[in-house]
PDB file of C-alpha atoms in Angstrom:
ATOM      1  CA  UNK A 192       5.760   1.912  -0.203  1.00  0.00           C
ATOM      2  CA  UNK A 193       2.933   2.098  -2.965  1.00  0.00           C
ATOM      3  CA  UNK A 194       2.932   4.259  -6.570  1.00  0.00           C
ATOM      4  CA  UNK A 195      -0.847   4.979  -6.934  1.00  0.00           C
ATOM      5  CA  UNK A 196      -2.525   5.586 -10.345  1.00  0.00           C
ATOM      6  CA  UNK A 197      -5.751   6.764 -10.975  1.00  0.00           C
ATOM      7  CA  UNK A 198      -6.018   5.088 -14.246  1.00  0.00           C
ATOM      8  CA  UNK A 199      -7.329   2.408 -15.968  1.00  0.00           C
ATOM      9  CA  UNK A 200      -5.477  -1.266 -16.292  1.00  0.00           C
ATOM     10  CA  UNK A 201      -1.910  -0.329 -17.597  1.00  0.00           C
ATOM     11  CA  UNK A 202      -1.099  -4.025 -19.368  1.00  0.00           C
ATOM     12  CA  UNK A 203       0.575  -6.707 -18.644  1.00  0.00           C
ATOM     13  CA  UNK A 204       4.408  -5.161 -19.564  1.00  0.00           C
ATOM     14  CA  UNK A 205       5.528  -3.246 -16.819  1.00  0.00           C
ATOM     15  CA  UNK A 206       5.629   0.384 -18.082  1.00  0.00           C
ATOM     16  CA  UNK A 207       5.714   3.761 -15.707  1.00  0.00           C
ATOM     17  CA  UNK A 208       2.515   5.791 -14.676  1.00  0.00           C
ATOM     18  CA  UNK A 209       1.154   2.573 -13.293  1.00  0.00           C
ATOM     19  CA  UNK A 210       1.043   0.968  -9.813  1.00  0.00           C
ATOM     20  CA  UNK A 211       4.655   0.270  -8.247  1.00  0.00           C
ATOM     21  CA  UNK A 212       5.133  -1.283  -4.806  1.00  0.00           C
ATOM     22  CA  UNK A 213       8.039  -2.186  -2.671  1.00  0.00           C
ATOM     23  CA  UNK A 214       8.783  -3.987   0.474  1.00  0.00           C
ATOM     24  CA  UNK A 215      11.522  -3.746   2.656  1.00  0.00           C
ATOM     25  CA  UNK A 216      12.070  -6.007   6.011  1.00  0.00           C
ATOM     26  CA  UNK A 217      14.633  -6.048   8.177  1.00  0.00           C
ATOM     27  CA  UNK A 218      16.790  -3.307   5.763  1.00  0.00           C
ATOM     28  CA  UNK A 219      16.835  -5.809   2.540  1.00  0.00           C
ATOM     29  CA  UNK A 220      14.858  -4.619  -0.111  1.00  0.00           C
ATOM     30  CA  UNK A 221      12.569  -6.899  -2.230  1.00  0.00           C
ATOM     31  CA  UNK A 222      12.364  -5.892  -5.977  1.00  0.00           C
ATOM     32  CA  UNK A 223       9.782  -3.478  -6.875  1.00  0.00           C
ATOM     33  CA  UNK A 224       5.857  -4.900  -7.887  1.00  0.00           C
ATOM     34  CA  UNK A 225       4.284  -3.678 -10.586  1.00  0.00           C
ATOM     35  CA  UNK A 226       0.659  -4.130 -10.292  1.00  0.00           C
ATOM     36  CA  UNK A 227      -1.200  -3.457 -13.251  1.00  0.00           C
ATOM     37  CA  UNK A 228      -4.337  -2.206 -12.008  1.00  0.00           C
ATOM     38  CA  UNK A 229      -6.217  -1.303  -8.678  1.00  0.00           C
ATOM     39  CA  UNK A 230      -7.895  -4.335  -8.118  1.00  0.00           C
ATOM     40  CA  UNK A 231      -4.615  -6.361  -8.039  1.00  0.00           C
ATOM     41  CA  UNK A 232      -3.053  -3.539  -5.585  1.00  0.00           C
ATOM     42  CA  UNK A 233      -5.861  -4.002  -3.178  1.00  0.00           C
ATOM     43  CA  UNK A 234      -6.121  -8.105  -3.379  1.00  0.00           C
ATOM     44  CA  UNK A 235      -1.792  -7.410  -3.188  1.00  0.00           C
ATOM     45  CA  UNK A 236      -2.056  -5.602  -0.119  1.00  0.00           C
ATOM     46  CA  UNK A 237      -4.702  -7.417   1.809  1.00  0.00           C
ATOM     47  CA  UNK A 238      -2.754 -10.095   1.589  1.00  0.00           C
ATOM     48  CA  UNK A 239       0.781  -8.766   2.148  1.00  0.00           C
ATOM     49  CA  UNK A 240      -0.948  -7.307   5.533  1.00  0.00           C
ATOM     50  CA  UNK A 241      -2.267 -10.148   6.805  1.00  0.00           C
ATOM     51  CA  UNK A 242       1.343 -11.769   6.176  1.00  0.00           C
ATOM     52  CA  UNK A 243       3.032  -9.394   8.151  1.00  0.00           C
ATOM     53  CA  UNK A 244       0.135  -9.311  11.424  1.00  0.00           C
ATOM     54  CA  UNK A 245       0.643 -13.190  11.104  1.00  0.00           C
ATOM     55  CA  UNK A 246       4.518 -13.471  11.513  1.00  0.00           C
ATOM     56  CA  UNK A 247       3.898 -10.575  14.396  1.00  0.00           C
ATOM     57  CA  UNK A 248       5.818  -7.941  12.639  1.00  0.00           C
ATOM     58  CA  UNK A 249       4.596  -4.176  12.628  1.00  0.00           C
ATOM     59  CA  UNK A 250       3.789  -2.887   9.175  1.00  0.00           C
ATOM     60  CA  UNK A 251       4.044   0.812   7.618  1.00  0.00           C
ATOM     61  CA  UNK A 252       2.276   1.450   4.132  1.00  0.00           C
ATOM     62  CA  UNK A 253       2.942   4.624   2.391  1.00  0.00           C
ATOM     63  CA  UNK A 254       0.883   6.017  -0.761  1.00  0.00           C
ATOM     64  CA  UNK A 255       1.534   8.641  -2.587  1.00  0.00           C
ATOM     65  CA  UNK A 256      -1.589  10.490  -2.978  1.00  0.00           C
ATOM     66  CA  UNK A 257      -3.444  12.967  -0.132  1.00  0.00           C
ATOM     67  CA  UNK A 258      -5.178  11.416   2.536  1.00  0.00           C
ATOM     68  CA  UNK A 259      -7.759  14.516   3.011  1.00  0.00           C
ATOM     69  CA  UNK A 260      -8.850  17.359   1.329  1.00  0.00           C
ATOM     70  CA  UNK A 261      -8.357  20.865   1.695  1.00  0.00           C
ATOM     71  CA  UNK A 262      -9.838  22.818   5.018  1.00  0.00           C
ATOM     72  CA  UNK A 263     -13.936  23.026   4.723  1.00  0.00           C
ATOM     73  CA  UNK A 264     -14.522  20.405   2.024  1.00  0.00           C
ATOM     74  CA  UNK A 265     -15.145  17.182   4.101  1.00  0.00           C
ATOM     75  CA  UNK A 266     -17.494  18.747   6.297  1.00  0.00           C
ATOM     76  CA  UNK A 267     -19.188  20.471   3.509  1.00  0.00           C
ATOM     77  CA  UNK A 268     -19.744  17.191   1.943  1.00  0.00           C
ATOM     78  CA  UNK A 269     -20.266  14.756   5.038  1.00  0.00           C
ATOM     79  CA  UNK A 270     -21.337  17.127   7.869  1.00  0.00           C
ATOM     80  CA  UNK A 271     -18.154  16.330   9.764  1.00  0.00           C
ATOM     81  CA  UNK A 272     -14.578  17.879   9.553  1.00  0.00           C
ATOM     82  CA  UNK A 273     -12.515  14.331   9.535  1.00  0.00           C
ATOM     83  CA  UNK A 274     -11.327  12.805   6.229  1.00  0.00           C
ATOM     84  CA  UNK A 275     -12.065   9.086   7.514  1.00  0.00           C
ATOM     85  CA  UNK A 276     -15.601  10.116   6.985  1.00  0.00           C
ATOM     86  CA  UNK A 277     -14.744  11.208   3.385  1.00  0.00           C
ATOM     87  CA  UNK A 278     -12.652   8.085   2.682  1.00  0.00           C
ATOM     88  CA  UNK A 279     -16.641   6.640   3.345  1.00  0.00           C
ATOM     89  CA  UNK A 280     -18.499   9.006   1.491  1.00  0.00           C
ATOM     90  CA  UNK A 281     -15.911   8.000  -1.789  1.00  0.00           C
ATOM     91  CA  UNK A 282     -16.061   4.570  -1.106  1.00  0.00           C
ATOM     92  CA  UNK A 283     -19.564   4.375  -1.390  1.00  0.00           C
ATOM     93  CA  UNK A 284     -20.002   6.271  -4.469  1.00  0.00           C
ATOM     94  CA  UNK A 285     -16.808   5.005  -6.524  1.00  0.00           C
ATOM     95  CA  UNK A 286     -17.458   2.444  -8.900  1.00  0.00           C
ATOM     96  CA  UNK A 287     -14.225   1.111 -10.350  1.00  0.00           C
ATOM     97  CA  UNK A 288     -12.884  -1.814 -12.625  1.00  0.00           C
ATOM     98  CA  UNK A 289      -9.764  -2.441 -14.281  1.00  0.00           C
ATOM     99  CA  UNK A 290     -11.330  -0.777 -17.371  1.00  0.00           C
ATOM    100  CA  UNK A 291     -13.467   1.859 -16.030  1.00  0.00           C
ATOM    101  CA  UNK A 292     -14.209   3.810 -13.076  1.00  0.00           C
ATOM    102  CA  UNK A 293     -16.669   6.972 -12.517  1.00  0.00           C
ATOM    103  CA  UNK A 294     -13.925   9.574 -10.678  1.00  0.00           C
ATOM    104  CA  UNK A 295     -14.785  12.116 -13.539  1.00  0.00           C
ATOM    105  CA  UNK A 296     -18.866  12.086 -12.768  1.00  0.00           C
ATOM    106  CA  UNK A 297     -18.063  12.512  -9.519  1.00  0.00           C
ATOM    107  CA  UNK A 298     -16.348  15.040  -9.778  1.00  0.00           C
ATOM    108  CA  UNK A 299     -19.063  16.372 -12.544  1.00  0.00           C
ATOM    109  CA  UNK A 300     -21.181  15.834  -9.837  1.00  0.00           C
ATOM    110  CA  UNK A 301     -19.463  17.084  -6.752  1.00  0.00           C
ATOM    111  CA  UNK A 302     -18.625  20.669  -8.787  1.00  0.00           C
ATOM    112  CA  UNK A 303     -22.805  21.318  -9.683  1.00  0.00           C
ATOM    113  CA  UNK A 304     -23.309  21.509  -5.671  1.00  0.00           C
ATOM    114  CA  UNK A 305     -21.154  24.149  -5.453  1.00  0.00           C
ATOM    115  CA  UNK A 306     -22.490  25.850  -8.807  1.00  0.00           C
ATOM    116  CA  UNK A 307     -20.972  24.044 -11.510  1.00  0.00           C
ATOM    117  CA  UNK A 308     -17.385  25.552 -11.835  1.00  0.00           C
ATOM    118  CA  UNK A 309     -15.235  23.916  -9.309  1.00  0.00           C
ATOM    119  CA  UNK A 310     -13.573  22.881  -7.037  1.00  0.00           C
ATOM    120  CA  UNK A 311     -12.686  20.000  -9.761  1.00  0.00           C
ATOM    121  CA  UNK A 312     -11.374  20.170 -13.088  1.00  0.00           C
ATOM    122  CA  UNK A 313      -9.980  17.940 -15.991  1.00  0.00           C
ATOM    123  CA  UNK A 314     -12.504  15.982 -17.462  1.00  0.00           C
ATOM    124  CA  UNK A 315     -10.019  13.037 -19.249  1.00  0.00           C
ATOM    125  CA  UNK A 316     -13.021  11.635 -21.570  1.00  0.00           C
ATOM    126  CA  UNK A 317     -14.184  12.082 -25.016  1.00  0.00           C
ATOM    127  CA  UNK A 318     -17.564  12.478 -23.349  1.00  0.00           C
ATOM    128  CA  UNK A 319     -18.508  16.019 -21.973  1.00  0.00           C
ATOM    129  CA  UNK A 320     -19.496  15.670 -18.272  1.00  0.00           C
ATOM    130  CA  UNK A 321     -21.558  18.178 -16.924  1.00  0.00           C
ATOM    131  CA  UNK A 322     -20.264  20.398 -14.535  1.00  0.00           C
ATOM    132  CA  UNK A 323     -17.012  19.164 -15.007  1.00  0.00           C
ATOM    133  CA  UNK A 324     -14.639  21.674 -17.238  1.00  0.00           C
ATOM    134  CA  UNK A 325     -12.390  20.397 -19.587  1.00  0.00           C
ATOM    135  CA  UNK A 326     -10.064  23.797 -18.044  1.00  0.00           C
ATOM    136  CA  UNK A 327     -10.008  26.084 -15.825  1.00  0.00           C
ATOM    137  CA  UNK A 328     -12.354  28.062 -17.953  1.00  0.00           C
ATOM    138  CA  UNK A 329     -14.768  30.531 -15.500  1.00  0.00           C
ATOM    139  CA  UNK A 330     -13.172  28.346 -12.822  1.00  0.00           C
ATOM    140  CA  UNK A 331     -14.070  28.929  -9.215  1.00  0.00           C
ATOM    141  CA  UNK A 332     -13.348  26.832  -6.214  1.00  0.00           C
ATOM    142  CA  UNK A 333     -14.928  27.218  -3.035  1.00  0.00           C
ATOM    143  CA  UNK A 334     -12.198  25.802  -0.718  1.00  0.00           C
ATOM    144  CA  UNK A 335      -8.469  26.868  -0.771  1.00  0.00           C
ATOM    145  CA  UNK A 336      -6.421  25.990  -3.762  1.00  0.00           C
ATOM    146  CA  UNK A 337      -3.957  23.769  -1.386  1.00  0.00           C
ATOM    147  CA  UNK A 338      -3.184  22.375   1.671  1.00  0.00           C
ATOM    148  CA  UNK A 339      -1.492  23.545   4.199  1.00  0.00           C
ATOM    149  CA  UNK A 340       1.135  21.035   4.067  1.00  0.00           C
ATOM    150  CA  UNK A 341       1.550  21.584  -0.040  1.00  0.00           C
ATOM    151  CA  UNK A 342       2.688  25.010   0.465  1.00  0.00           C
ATOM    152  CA  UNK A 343       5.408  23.097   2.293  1.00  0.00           C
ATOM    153  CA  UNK A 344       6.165  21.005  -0.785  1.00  0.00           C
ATOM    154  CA  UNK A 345       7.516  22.608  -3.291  1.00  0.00           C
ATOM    155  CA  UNK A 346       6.175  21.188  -6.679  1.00  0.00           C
ATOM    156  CA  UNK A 347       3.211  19.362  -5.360  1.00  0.00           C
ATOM    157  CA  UNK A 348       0.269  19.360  -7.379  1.00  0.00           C
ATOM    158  CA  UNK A 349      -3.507  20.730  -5.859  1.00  0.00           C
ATOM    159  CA  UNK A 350      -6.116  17.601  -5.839  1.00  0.00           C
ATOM    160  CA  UNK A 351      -8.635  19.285  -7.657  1.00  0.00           C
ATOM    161  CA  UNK A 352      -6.723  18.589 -11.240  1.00  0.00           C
ATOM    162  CA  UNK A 353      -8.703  15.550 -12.730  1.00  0.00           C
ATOM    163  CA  UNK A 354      -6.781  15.187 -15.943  1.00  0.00           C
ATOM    164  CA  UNK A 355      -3.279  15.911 -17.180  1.00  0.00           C
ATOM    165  CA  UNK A 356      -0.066  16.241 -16.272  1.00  0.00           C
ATOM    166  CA  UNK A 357       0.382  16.446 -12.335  1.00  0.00           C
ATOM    167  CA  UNK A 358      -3.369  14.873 -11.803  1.00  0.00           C
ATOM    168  CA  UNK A 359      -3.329  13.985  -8.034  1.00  0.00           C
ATOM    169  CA  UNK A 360      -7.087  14.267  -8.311  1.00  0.00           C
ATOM    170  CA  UNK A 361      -7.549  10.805  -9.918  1.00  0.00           C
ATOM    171  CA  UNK A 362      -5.276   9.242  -7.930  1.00  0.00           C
ATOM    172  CA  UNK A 363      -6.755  10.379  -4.430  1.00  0.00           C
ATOM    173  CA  UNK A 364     -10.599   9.735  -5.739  1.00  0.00           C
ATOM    174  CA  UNK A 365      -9.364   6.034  -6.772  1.00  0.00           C
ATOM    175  CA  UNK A 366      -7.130   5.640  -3.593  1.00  0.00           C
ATOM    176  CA  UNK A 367      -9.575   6.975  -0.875  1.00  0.00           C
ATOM    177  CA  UNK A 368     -11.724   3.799  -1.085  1.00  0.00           C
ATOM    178  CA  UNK A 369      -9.329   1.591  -1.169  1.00  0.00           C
ATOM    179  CA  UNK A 370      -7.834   2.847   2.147  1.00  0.00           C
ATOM    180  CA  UNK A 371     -11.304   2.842   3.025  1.00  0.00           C
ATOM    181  CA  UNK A 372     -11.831  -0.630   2.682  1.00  0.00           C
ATOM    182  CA  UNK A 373      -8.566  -2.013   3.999  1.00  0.00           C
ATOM    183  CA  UNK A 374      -8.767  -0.279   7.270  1.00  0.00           C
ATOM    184  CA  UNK A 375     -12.205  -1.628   8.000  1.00  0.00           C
ATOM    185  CA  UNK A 376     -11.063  -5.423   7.175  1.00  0.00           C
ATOM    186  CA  UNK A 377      -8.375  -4.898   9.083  1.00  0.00           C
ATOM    187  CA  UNK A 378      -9.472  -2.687  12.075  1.00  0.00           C
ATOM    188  CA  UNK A 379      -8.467  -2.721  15.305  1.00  0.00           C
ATOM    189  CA  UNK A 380      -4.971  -3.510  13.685  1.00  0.00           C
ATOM    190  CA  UNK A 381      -4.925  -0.695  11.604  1.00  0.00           C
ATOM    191  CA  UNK A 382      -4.462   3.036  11.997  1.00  0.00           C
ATOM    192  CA  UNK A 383      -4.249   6.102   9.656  1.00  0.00           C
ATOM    193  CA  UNK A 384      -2.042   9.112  10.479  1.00  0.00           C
ATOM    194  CA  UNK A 385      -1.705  11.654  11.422  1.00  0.00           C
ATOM    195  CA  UNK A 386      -5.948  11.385  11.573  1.00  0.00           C
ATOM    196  CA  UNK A 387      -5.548   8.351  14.469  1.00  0.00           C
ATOM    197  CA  UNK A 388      -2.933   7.714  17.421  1.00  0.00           C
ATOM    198  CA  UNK A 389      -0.331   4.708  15.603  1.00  0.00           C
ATOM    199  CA  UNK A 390      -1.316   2.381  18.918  1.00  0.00           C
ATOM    200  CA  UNK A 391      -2.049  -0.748  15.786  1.00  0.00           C
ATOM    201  CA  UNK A 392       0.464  -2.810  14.452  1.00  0.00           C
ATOM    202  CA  UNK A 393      -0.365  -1.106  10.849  1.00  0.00           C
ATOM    203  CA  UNK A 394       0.350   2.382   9.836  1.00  0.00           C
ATOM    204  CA  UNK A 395      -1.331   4.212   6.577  1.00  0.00           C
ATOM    205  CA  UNK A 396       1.023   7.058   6.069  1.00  0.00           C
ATOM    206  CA  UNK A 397       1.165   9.735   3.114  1.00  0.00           C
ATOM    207  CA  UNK A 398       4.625   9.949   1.196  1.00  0.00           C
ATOM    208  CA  UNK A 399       5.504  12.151  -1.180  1.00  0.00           C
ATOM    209  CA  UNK A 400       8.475  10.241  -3.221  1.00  0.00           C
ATOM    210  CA  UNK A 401       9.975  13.554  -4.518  1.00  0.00           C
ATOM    211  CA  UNK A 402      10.475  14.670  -1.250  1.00  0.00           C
ATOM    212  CA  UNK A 403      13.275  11.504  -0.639  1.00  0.00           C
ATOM    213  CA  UNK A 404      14.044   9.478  -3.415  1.00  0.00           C
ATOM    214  CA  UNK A 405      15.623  11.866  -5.998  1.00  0.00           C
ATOM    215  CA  UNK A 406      16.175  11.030  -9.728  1.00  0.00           C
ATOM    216  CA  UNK A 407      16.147   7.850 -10.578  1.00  0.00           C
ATOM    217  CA  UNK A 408      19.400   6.165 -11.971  1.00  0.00           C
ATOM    218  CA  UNK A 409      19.903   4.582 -15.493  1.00  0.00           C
ATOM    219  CA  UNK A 410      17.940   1.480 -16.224  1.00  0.00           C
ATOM    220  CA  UNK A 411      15.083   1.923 -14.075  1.00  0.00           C
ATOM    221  CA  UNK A 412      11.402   3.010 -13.867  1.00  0.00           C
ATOM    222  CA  UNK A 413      10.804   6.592 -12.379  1.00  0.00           C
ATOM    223  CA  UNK A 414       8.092   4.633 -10.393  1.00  0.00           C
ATOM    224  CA  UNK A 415      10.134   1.482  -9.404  1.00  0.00           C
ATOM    225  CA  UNK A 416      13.171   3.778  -8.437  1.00  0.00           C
ATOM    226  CA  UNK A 417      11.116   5.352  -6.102  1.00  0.00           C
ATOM    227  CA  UNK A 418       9.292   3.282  -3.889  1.00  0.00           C
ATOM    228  CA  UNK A 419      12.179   1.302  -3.927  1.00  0.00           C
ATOM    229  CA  UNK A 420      14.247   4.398  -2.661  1.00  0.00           C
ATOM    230  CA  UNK A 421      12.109   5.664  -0.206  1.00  0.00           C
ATOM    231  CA  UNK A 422      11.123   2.150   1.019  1.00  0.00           C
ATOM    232  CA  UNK A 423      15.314   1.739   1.851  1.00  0.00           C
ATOM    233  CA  UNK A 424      15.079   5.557   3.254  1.00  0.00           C
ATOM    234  CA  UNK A 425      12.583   5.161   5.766  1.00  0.00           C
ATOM    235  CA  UNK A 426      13.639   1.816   6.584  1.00  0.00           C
ATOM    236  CA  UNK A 427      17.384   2.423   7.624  1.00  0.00           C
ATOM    237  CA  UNK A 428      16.459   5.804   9.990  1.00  0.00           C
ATOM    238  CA  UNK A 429      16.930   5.215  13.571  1.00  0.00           C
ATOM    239  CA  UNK A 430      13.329   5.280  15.389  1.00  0.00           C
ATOM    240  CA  UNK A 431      14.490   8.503  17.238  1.00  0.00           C
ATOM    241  CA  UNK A 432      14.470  10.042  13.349  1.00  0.00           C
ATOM    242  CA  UNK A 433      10.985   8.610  12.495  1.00  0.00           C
ATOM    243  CA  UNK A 434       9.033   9.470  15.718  1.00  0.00           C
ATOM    244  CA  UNK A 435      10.208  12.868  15.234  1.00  0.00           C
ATOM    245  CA  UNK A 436       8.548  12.922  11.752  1.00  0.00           C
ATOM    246  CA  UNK A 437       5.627  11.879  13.170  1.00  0.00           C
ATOM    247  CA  UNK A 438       5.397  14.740  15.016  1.00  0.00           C
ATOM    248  CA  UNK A 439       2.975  17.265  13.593  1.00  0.00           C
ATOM    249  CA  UNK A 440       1.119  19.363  15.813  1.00  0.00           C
ATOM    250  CA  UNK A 441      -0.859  21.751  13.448  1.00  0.00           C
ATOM    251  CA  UNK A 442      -4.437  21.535  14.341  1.00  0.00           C
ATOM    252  CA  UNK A 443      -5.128  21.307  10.330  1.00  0.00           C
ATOM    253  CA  UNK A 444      -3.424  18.276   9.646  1.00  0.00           C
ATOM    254  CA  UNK A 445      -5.709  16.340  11.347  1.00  0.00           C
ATOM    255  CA  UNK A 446      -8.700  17.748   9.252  1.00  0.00           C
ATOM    256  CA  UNK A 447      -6.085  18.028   5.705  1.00  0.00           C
ATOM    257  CA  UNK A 448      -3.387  14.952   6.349  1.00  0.00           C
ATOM    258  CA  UNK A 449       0.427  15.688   6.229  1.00  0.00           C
ATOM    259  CA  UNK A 450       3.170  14.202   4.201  1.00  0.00           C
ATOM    260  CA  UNK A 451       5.138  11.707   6.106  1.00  0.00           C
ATOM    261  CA  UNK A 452       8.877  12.825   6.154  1.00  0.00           C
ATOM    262  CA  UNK A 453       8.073  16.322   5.393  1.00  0.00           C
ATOM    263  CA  UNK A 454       9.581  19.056   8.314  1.00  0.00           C
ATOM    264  CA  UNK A 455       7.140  18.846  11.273  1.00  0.00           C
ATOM    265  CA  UNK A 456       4.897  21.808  12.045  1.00  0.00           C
ATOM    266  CA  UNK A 457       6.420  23.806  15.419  1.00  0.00           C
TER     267      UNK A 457
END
């Protein structure tokens, strides 16, 4: 289970806001990762992957950040309703070192086709960006406020918010390509749900850490706590428990995403 930042290179001192990661095999839990930047995450991955197809083992990676958008934006911006061919259209554009990345021009960018005053928000620089409002000043967004599945989550956070407290927006604009990229170096063996039938060995599945790990105890990182909770969690359910949260039959979520664990659409 992965902790995904948006942000630039957090240091080399393992802090919170940053990248956590945690593996558990076989129900033993290794201690949490911190990974200090994306770059380190993806090269961390890859190669934790390619472990775990090698020793013949099946493989389920959870991030905490949306896997789609709400309903109307990916085809708006790709010509197609399906948020794979968003997780393309971002990992094109993205441009992102452990120092820098451009999330908050596109965004700038993304908000003057529809008119300059939304759907994003939360520009995090020093440096105005055009199109790109510092508030929700004259805001106006195009597409609904939510997901479907985040009215379902109580205290989830929209991903149009670019900056501030509760910013999903960075973090899904920095994670999308990274998804991206590991899916196609590892395709056929890979699969995204609820977007693609889990027939591969790999599964990319959205968590929400809230939603199972609870407050973490004395002594430990919010972040480490809880990958290394819900990494336990979801490893120690009987199968039964985890096909049935796989089981989400709303039309939307395969245009939006779903959080895994959350109660299934009936």
């Amino acid at each position: 289970m992965v902790d995904w930042s948006g942000g630039n290179d957090t240091g080399a001192r393992p802090r919170k806001d940053a990248i956590w990661a945690c593996v558990v095999r076989q129900g033993v839990a290794e201690d949490p990762i911190y990974l200090r930047n994306r770059a380190r995450a993806e090269d961390w991955l890859a190669t934790l992957t390619e472990g775990e197809l090698t020793a013949g083992r099946r493989l389920a990676l959870g991030f905490d950040f949306p896997f789609g958008y709400p309903a109307g934006f990916a085809e708006d911006l790709t010509g197609r309703p399906e948020p794979l061919a968003l997780w393309r259209w971002f990992a094109e554009r993205v441009e992102d070192t452990p120092t820098g990345n451009n999330r908050f021009d596109i965004a700038g960018m993304l908000n003057e086709r529809w008119g300059g005053n939304g759907p994003f928000w939360g520009n995090g620089l020093k440096r105005d960006i055009e199109g790109l409002p510092r508030r929700k000043t004259f805001y106006h967004n195009p597409f609904p406020d939510r997901r479907q599945v985040e009215h379902r989550a109580k205290g989830s956070f929209t991903c149009w918010q670019m900056s501030g407290a509760g910013s999903v927006g960075g973090q899904v604009m920095m994670g999308l390509p990274v998804l991206h990229r590991l899916r196609a170096r590892f395709a056929p063996h890979m699969a995204a749900w609820p977007f693609e039938p889990l027939d591969a060995p790999v599964a990319l599945l959205e968590i929400w850490p809230t939603l199972l790990a609870g407050p973490a105890p004395e002594g430990w990182i919010k972040d480490a706590w809880q990958v290394h909770r819900v990494a336990l969690d979801l490893a120690s359910r009987p199968v039964a428990d985890l096909r049935q949260m796989l089981t989400v039959t709303a039309p939307i979520a395969l245009e939006e995403g779903w959080i895994f664990g959350l109660e299934p659409d009936r």
